[in-house]
Coordinates of C-alpha atoms in Angstrom, one line a residue:
M1 CA -78.5 -127.5 150.9
A2 CA -78.8 -125.0 153.9
G3 CA -81.0 -122.5 151.9
R4 CA -82.6 -125.4 150.0
D5 CA -83.3 -127.2 153.8
G6 CA -84.7 -123.7 154.9
G7 CA -86.9 -122.7 151.8
H8 CA -88.6 -126.5 152.3
R9 CA -88.8 -125.6 156.0
A10 CA -90.5 -122.1 155.0
L11 CA -92.7 -123.8 152.5
D12 CA -93.8 -126.6 155.0
S13 CA -94.5 -124.8 157.9
A14 CA -96.7 -122.1 155.6
R15 CA -98.3 -125.3 154.8
V16 CA -99.1 -125.8 158.2
G17 CA -100.0 -122.5 159.5
R18 CA -102.1 -121.7 156.5
P19 CA -105.8 -121.6 157.9
R20 CA -108.4 -124.3 157.0
A21 CA -111.5 -123.1 155.4
R22 CA -114.7 -123.9 156.0
P23 CA -117.0 -125.2 154.5
A24 CA -119.1 -123.0 151.9
C25 CA -122.4 -124.4 152.2
S26 CA -123.9 -124.6 155.7
Q27 CA -126.1 -127.8 154.5
V28 CA -122.7 -130.0 154.3
A29 CA -122.2 -129.6 158.0
L30 CA -125.9 -129.2 158.9
G31 CA -126.2 -132.9 157.2
R32 CA -123.7 -133.7 159.4
L33 CA -125.0 -132.6 162.1
C34 CA -128.3 -134.1 161.5
G35 CA -127.3 -137.9 161.3
L36 CA -125.5 -138.1 158.2
R37 CA -123.8 -141.7 156.8
R38 CA -121.2 -142.2 159.1
A39 CA -117.6 -142.9 158.1
P40 CA -116.8 -146.8 159.2
G41 CA -115.2 -146.9 162.5
T42 CA -116.7 -144.2 163.8
P43 CA -118.8 -144.5 167.0
R44 CA -122.0 -145.1 166.7
K45 CA -124.3 -142.7 168.8
E46 CA -128.2 -143.2 170.5
T47 CA -129.0 -139.6 169.0
A48 CA -128.5 -137.1 166.7
L49 CA -127.2 -135.0 168.8
G50 CA -124.3 -135.9 170.4
E51 CA -120.8 -135.3 170.8
E52 CA -120.7 -134.3 167.2
A53 CA -123.1 -132.2 167.2
E54 CA -122.4 -130.2 170.2
E55 CA -118.7 -129.9 168.6
W56 CA -120.1 -128.5 165.4
R57 CA -122.3 -126.1 167.7
S58 CA -119.5 -124.8 169.7
Q59 CA -117.6 -124.0 166.0
Y60 CA -120.6 -122.5 163.8
P61 CA -122.7 -120.9 166.9
L62 CA -123.2 -117.5 164.6
L63 CA -125.2 -120.0 161.8
C64 CA -126.9 -122.0 164.7
F65 CA -128.0 -118.8 165.7
L66 CA -129.6 -117.8 162.5
Q67 CA -131.3 -120.9 162.1
K68 CA -133.2 -120.4 165.7
R69 CA -134.4 -116.7 165.2
H70 CA -137.0 -117.3 162.5
F71 CA -140.4 -119.2 163.1
V72 CA -141.0 -121.9 160.2
D73 CA -144.6 -123.5 160.0
R74 CA -144.1 -125.5 157.0
R75 CA -141.2 -128.1 156.0
R76 CA -140.3 -130.7 153.6
L77 CA -138.3 -133.7 154.9
L78 CA -136.3 -136.2 153.0
V79 CA -135.7 -139.1 155.1
R80 CA -133.8 -141.9 154.6
G81 CA -133.1 -144.9 157.0
G82 CA -130.3 -146.5 157.5
R83 CA -128.6 -148.8 154.9
G84 CA -128.2 -152.5 156.5
G85 CA -124.9 -154.1 157.0
D86 CA -123.5 -156.9 154.6
G87 CA -123.1 -160.8 155.2
L88 CA -119.9 -161.8 155.4
S89 CA -118.2 -165.0 153.3
C90 CA -116.0 -166.6 154.6
F91 CA -114.8 -170.2 156.6
H92 CA -113.4 -171.2 160.3
S93 CA -109.6 -171.4 160.2
E94 CA -108.0 -172.6 163.6
P95 CA -104.9 -174.9 163.4
R96 CA -105.1 -178.4 163.4
K97 CA -108.7 -178.1 163.1
E98 CA -109.7 -178.7 158.8
F99 CA -113.4 -178.3 157.6
G100 CA -114.2 -175.8 160.2
G101 CA -116.9 -175.0 157.7
P102 CA -118.3 -171.5 157.4
D103 CA -118.6 -169.3 159.7
G104 CA -119.7 -165.4 157.9
G105 CA -121.9 -163.6 160.2
D106 CA -124.9 -161.3 159.3
G107 CA -125.2 -157.6 158.5
G108 CA -126.8 -155.5 161.5
S109 CA -129.9 -153.6 160.4
G110 CA -129.9 -150.4 159.4
G111 CA -131.1 -147.5 161.9
H112 CA -135.0 -145.5 162.1
V113 CA -135.4 -141.8 161.8
I114 CA -138.0 -141.2 164.2
L115 CA -139.8 -138.1 164.2
R116 CA -140.4 -137.3 168.5
V117 CA -142.2 -134.1 169.9
D118 CA -140.4 -132.2 172.5
R119 CA -142.1 -129.2 174.4
Q120 CA -138.4 -127.7 174.0
V121 CA -138.7 -127.0 170.3
K122 CA -141.0 -124.6 169.4
S123 CA -140.7 -124.1 165.3
L124 CA -139.4 -125.8 162.7
S125 CA -136.3 -123.7 162.1
S126 CA -134.1 -126.8 163.7
V127 CA -135.7 -129.0 161.3
Q128 CA -133.5 -129.5 158.3
S129 CA -134.2 -130.8 154.7
Q130 CA -132.3 -133.9 154.5
Y131 CA -131.8 -136.7 156.9
Q132 CA -130.2 -140.2 156.4
G133 CA -130.0 -142.9 159.5
F134 CA -127.6 -144.5 160.5
D135 CA -126.0 -147.7 159.2
G136 CA -125.8 -151.1 160.4
E137 CA -122.3 -152.8 160.4
D138 CA -120.9 -155.7 158.0
G139 CA -121.1 -159.2 159.9
G140 CA -117.5 -160.8 160.5
R141 CA -115.7 -163.9 161.7
K142 CA -116.4 -166.5 164.1
N143 CA -120.8 -166.1 162.9
C144 CA -120.5 -162.8 164.8
F145 CA -123.3 -160.7 163.8
G146 CA -123.1 -156.6 162.8
R147 CA -124.0 -154.2 165.2
N148 CA -127.8 -152.5 164.6
G149 CA -127.5 -148.8 163.2
A150 CA -128.6 -146.4 166.1
V151 CA -132.2 -145.2 165.9
L152 CA -131.8 -141.0 164.5
Y153 CA -134.2 -139.0 166.8
I154 CA -135.4 -135.7 164.5
R155 CA -136.8 -133.4 167.4
V156 CA -140.0 -131.9 165.7
P157 CA -142.4 -128.9 167.9
M158 CA -145.8 -129.9 169.7
G159 CA -148.9 -129.9 167.1
T160 CA -146.2 -130.8 164.2
L161 CA -148.7 -132.7 161.4
V162 CA -147.1 -135.3 158.5
K163 CA -148.1 -135.1 155.8
E164 CA -147.0 -137.8 152.5
G165 CA -148.5 -136.0 149.8
N166 CA -152.0 -134.9 150.6
K167 CA -152.2 -137.8 153.2
V168 CA -151.9 -137.2 156.6
L169 CA -149.9 -140.0 158.6
A170 CA -149.8 -138.8 162.2
D171 CA -150.6 -135.9 164.3
L172 CA -147.7 -135.2 166.9
S173 CA -149.8 -133.2 169.3
R174 CA -148.9 -134.3 172.9
P175 CA -145.4 -134.2 174.5
G176 CA -143.4 -137.4 173.8
D177 CA -145.3 -138.4 170.4
E178 CA -142.7 -140.0 167.7
Y179 CA -144.0 -141.3 164.2
I180 CA -141.2 -143.8 162.1
A181 CA -140.5 -141.9 159.5
A182 CA -138.1 -144.0 157.5
L183 CA -137.4 -147.8 158.5
G184 CA -133.9 -148.7 158.4
G185 CA -133.2 -151.7 156.0
A186 CA -132.3 -154.9 156.6
G187 CA -129.3 -156.7 157.1
G188 CA -127.3 -159.5 155.1
K189 CA -127.0 -163.0 155.4
G190 CA -123.6 -164.6 156.0
N191 CA -122.7 -167.3 154.7
R192 CA -123.7 -169.6 158.0
F193 CA -127.3 -168.6 157.1
F194 CA -126.7 -171.1 153.8
L195 CA -125.5 -173.9 156.3
A196 CA -127.8 -177.6 154.4
N197 CA -127.2 -180.7 154.7
D198 CA -126.7 -181.0 150.9
N199 CA -124.3 -177.8 151.5
R200 CA -122.1 -178.5 153.5
A201 CA -119.3 -175.4 152.5
P202 CA -121.8 -172.5 151.3
V203 CA -119.9 -169.4 149.8
T204 CA -123.3 -167.7 149.1
C205 CA -123.9 -164.1 150.8
T206 CA -126.1 -161.0 150.8
P207 CA -125.7 -157.5 150.8
G208 CA -128.4 -155.2 153.3
Q209 CA -130.6 -153.7 152.0
P210 CA -131.1 -149.9 151.5
G211 CA -133.2 -148.5 154.1
Q212 CA -136.1 -146.7 153.3
E213 CA -136.5 -143.4 151.6
R214 CA -139.5 -140.4 151.9
V215 CA -140.6 -137.2 150.9
L216 CA -142.4 -136.0 154.1
F217 CA -144.0 -132.7 154.8
L218 CA -144.4 -131.0 157.9
E219 CA -146.8 -128.6 159.4
L220 CA -147.1 -126.4 162.7
K221 CA -150.0 -126.1 163.4
T222 CA -149.9 -124.0 167.2
M223 CA -150.8 -125.1 170.8
A224 CA -152.4 -122.7 173.3
H225 CA -155.5 -122.6 175.4
A226 CA -156.9 -119.2 173.6
G227 CA -156.5 -118.0 170.2
L228 CA -156.5 -114.1 170.0
V229 CA -158.2 -113.8 166.5
G230 CA -158.5 -110.5 165.5
L231 CA -157.8 -107.5 161.9
P232 CA -154.8 -106.3 161.7
N233 CA -153.8 -103.2 163.9
A234 CA -156.4 -104.6 166.5
G235 CA -154.0 -104.1 169.7
K236 CA -153.7 -108.1 169.7
S237 CA -150.1 -108.2 170.6
S238 CA -150.3 -105.4 172.8
L239 CA -152.8 -107.2 174.9
L240 CA -150.7 -110.3 175.0
R241 CA -147.6 -108.3 176.6
A242 CA -150.2 -106.9 179.1
I243 CA -151.0 -110.1 180.2
S244 CA -148.0 -112.6 180.1
N245 CA -144.7 -112.0 180.0
A246 CA -144.5 -112.5 176.3
K247 CA -142.7 -109.9 174.0
P248 CA -143.9 -109.6 170.5
A249 CA -143.6 -106.7 168.4
V250 CA -145.6 -103.8 168.4
A251 CA -146.1 -100.7 166.2
A252 CA -148.4 -98.5 165.1
Y253 CA -148.9 -99.8 161.6
P254 CA -150.6 -103.1 160.9
F255 CA -148.9 -106.9 159.7
T256 CA -146.2 -106.2 162.9
T257 CA -147.1 -110.0 163.7
L258 CA -145.5 -111.8 161.0
K259 CA -145.7 -115.1 163.1
P260 CA -147.8 -116.5 165.9
H261 CA -146.3 -115.7 169.3
V262 CA -148.0 -117.7 172.8
G263 CA -147.9 -116.5 176.2
I264 CA -148.7 -118.0 179.6
V265 CA -150.8 -117.0 181.5
H266 CA -150.1 -117.2 185.8
Y267 CA -152.8 -117.7 188.5
E268 CA -152.5 -117.6 191.7
D269 CA -153.4 -121.6 191.9
H270 CA -150.3 -122.6 189.8
Q271 CA -152.6 -123.0 187.1
Q272 CA -151.0 -121.8 183.3
V273 CA -153.0 -120.6 180.8
A274 CA -151.4 -120.9 177.1
V275 CA -153.1 -118.0 174.9
A276 CA -151.5 -117.4 170.7
D277 CA -151.4 -114.4 169.1
V278 CA -152.4 -115.1 165.9
P279 CA -151.2 -112.9 162.8
G280 CA -154.2 -110.2 161.8
L281 CA -156.4 -111.5 159.2
V282 CA -157.8 -109.6 156.6
R283 CA -161.7 -110.2 154.4
G284 CA -160.9 -112.8 152.6
A285 CA -158.6 -114.6 154.4
H286 CA -160.7 -118.3 153.7
R287 CA -159.4 -117.4 150.2
N288 CA -156.3 -117.1 151.2
R289 CA -155.7 -113.5 150.4
G290 CA -152.9 -111.9 153.4
L291 CA -151.5 -115.4 154.1
G292 CA -155.1 -116.3 155.2
H293 CA -154.4 -120.0 155.1
A294 CA -150.9 -119.4 156.8
F295 CA -152.1 -117.9 159.8
L296 CA -155.8 -119.4 159.4
R297 CA -154.3 -122.9 160.7
H298 CA -152.7 -121.4 164.3
I299 CA -156.5 -121.2 165.3
E300 CA -157.3 -124.6 164.6
R301 CA -156.1 -126.2 168.4
C302 CA -157.2 -123.3 170.1
G303 CA -160.1 -124.4 172.6
F304 CA -161.5 -121.1 172.9
L305 CA -161.3 -118.1 171.1
L306 CA -160.7 -114.3 172.1
F307 CA -162.1 -111.7 169.3
V308 CA -160.6 -108.3 170.3
L309 CA -162.0 -105.6 167.8
D310 CA -160.6 -102.0 167.8
L311 CA -163.1 -99.7 169.1
S312 CA -161.5 -96.6 167.6
V313 CA -162.4 -97.4 164.0
P314 CA -166.3 -96.4 162.9
Q315 CA -168.8 -99.3 163.4
P316 CA -166.8 -101.7 165.3
W317 CA -169.4 -104.1 165.8
T318 CA -168.6 -105.1 162.2
Q319 CA -165.2 -107.0 163.1
L320 CA -167.2 -109.9 164.6
D321 CA -168.9 -110.3 161.4
D322 CA -166.0 -110.3 160.1
L323 CA -164.0 -112.3 161.7
K324 CA -166.7 -115.3 162.2
H325 CA -167.4 -115.4 158.4
E326 CA -163.8 -116.1 157.5
L327 CA -163.8 -119.0 160.2
D328 CA -166.0 -120.5 159.1
Q329 CA -165.6 -120.5 155.4
Y330 CA -162.2 -122.0 156.6
E331 CA -163.6 -124.6 159.1
E332 CA -166.9 -125.0 159.2
G333 CA -168.0 -124.4 162.9
L334 CA -165.0 -122.8 163.8
S335 CA -166.3 -119.8 165.6
S336 CA -169.2 -121.1 167.2
R337 CA -167.0 -122.4 169.8
P338 CA -166.8 -121.4 173.1
H339 CA -165.4 -117.7 173.0
A340 CA -165.6 -114.3 174.1
I341 CA -165.4 -110.7 172.8
I342 CA -163.0 -107.8 173.9
A343 CA -163.4 -104.4 173.0
N344 CA -160.1 -102.7 172.8
K345 CA -158.3 -99.7 173.1
I346 CA -160.9 -97.7 175.3
D347 CA -158.5 -95.3 176.4
L348 CA -159.5 -93.3 172.8
P349 CA -162.2 -90.9 173.0
Q350 CA -163.7 -92.0 169.4
A351 CA -163.5 -95.4 171.3
R352 CA -165.6 -94.4 174.7
A353 CA -168.6 -92.8 172.1
N354 CA -168.7 -96.4 170.1
L355 CA -169.4 -98.3 173.1
P356 CA -172.5 -97.8 174.1
E357 CA -173.7 -98.4 170.4
L358 CA -171.1 -102.0 170.9
Q359 CA -172.8 -102.9 173.6
A360 CA -176.6 -102.6 172.3
R361 CA -175.4 -104.4 169.3
L362 CA -174.2 -107.6 171.4
G363 CA -174.9 -107.3 174.7
A364 CA -173.2 -107.0 177.6
K365 CA -170.6 -109.9 177.3
A366 CA -168.2 -107.5 175.4
I367 CA -165.0 -106.4 177.7
A368 CA -164.4 -103.1 177.4
L369 CA -160.5 -103.1 178.5
S370 CA -157.8 -101.4 177.3
A371 CA -154.1 -102.9 176.3
A372 CA -152.4 -99.8 176.7
T373 CA -153.1 -98.7 179.8
G374 CA -154.0 -102.0 181.6
E375 CA -157.4 -100.8 182.4
N376 CA -160.4 -103.2 183.0
L377 CA -157.4 -106.2 182.1
E378 CA -158.9 -108.2 185.8
E379 CA -162.4 -108.6 183.9
L380 CA -160.4 -109.5 181.0
L381 CA -158.6 -113.1 183.4
L382 CA -161.5 -113.4 185.8
C383 CA -163.2 -114.7 181.8
L384 CA -160.0 -116.2 180.9
K385 CA -160.2 -118.4 183.6
E386 CA -163.6 -119.6 183.2
L387 CA -163.3 -120.3 179.9
H388 CA -160.7 -122.6 180.9
D389 CA -162.5 -124.0 183.6
R390 CA -165.0 -125.2 181.0
H391 CA -162.0 -126.2 178.5
V392 CA -160.8 -128.5 180.8
A393 CA -163.9 -130.1 182.4
A394 CA -165.2 -130.9 178.6
E395 CA -161.8 -132.3 177.5
L396 CA -162.0 -134.6 180.6
Q397 CA -165.9 -135.6 180.4
Q398 CA -164.5 -136.7 176.8
G399 CA -161.8 -139.0 178.1
R400 CA -159.2 -136.9 176.2
Q401 CA -156.1 -135.9 178.6
P402 CA -155.9 -131.6 178.6
L403 CA -153.0 -129.6 177.1
R404 CA -151.0 -129.1 180.1
W405 CA -147.9 -126.1 179.6

């Protein structure tokens, strides 16, 4: 018996000491994080990122990091509102009280799923593919109504377009903007609701309604005051590093930048100008050549443009015509926005040789500078502030609130 008990004891300890396997698929855990239907009896939370989310983050820090490090500007989203709670059919029961009558309460309504703009979110990488709203509680005895399901908020970056098919449903371009992605279902009715003069003892009750289910498409368009537009390897990322604290990748080959970067330029009067580094455009970008549409849509939200030309290549003035042509073919009038022309790489000998002819063709409005050495950056900063002041004045004149970072 002793040996047998010891064997059982050893077996039990082996079972207890066996490590618990983590879920192989991250989508299961991510679904729990994002507010999938809760288990009965668990407390409700007003937002999806509650205590359970913080505990999940502490258990899976690597997965959270991998999700945030990639820039995502498109997302397909399946959202379901919470299901309404069922109504209850019961009768009042109390000592020395006969024929108490029906007292079944109504079920609570399901929670909505709402998209909300958060200025701290810069990409759609944290938005998951499926969301399920919180369910409403069932009705109870003594005419007790079930609790409504809590609202599930999905944090999205500023500049998010919400589409259903090809139809644009919402443009979330301001901090705090919200859009109800899916409505929660209505709660069921208890038998107390069906009490009438001709039916004093109803037994009928109705179940809760399922929540709304929709397939939405989210599309991010970067929000910035100015946009750096140029061909690949024109020095846009180097220029953004020179005038702001942004750190986009810089290398001596084209297409180093594959996602937009936003840098903030600070001035002495506490004014901040957001400048977006858009990936390089190629000829035929308006036909989606070289991911042209994925890059061009980030220019739509910019109030004014900075055309960056590579002064070291032969005939650099043709770059401006090509860039304006691509912008106009993508959206009519896009190149006619207020803009400045920047002739980069003036530190190279070939660039200095091309500068006189460039100024003769484009006039004195081209700003010759070097992002690598910092030469003549002051003129660019003054021009940038002047363009920003004009943009703010135009927004206020049209009754719109200008973008603030």
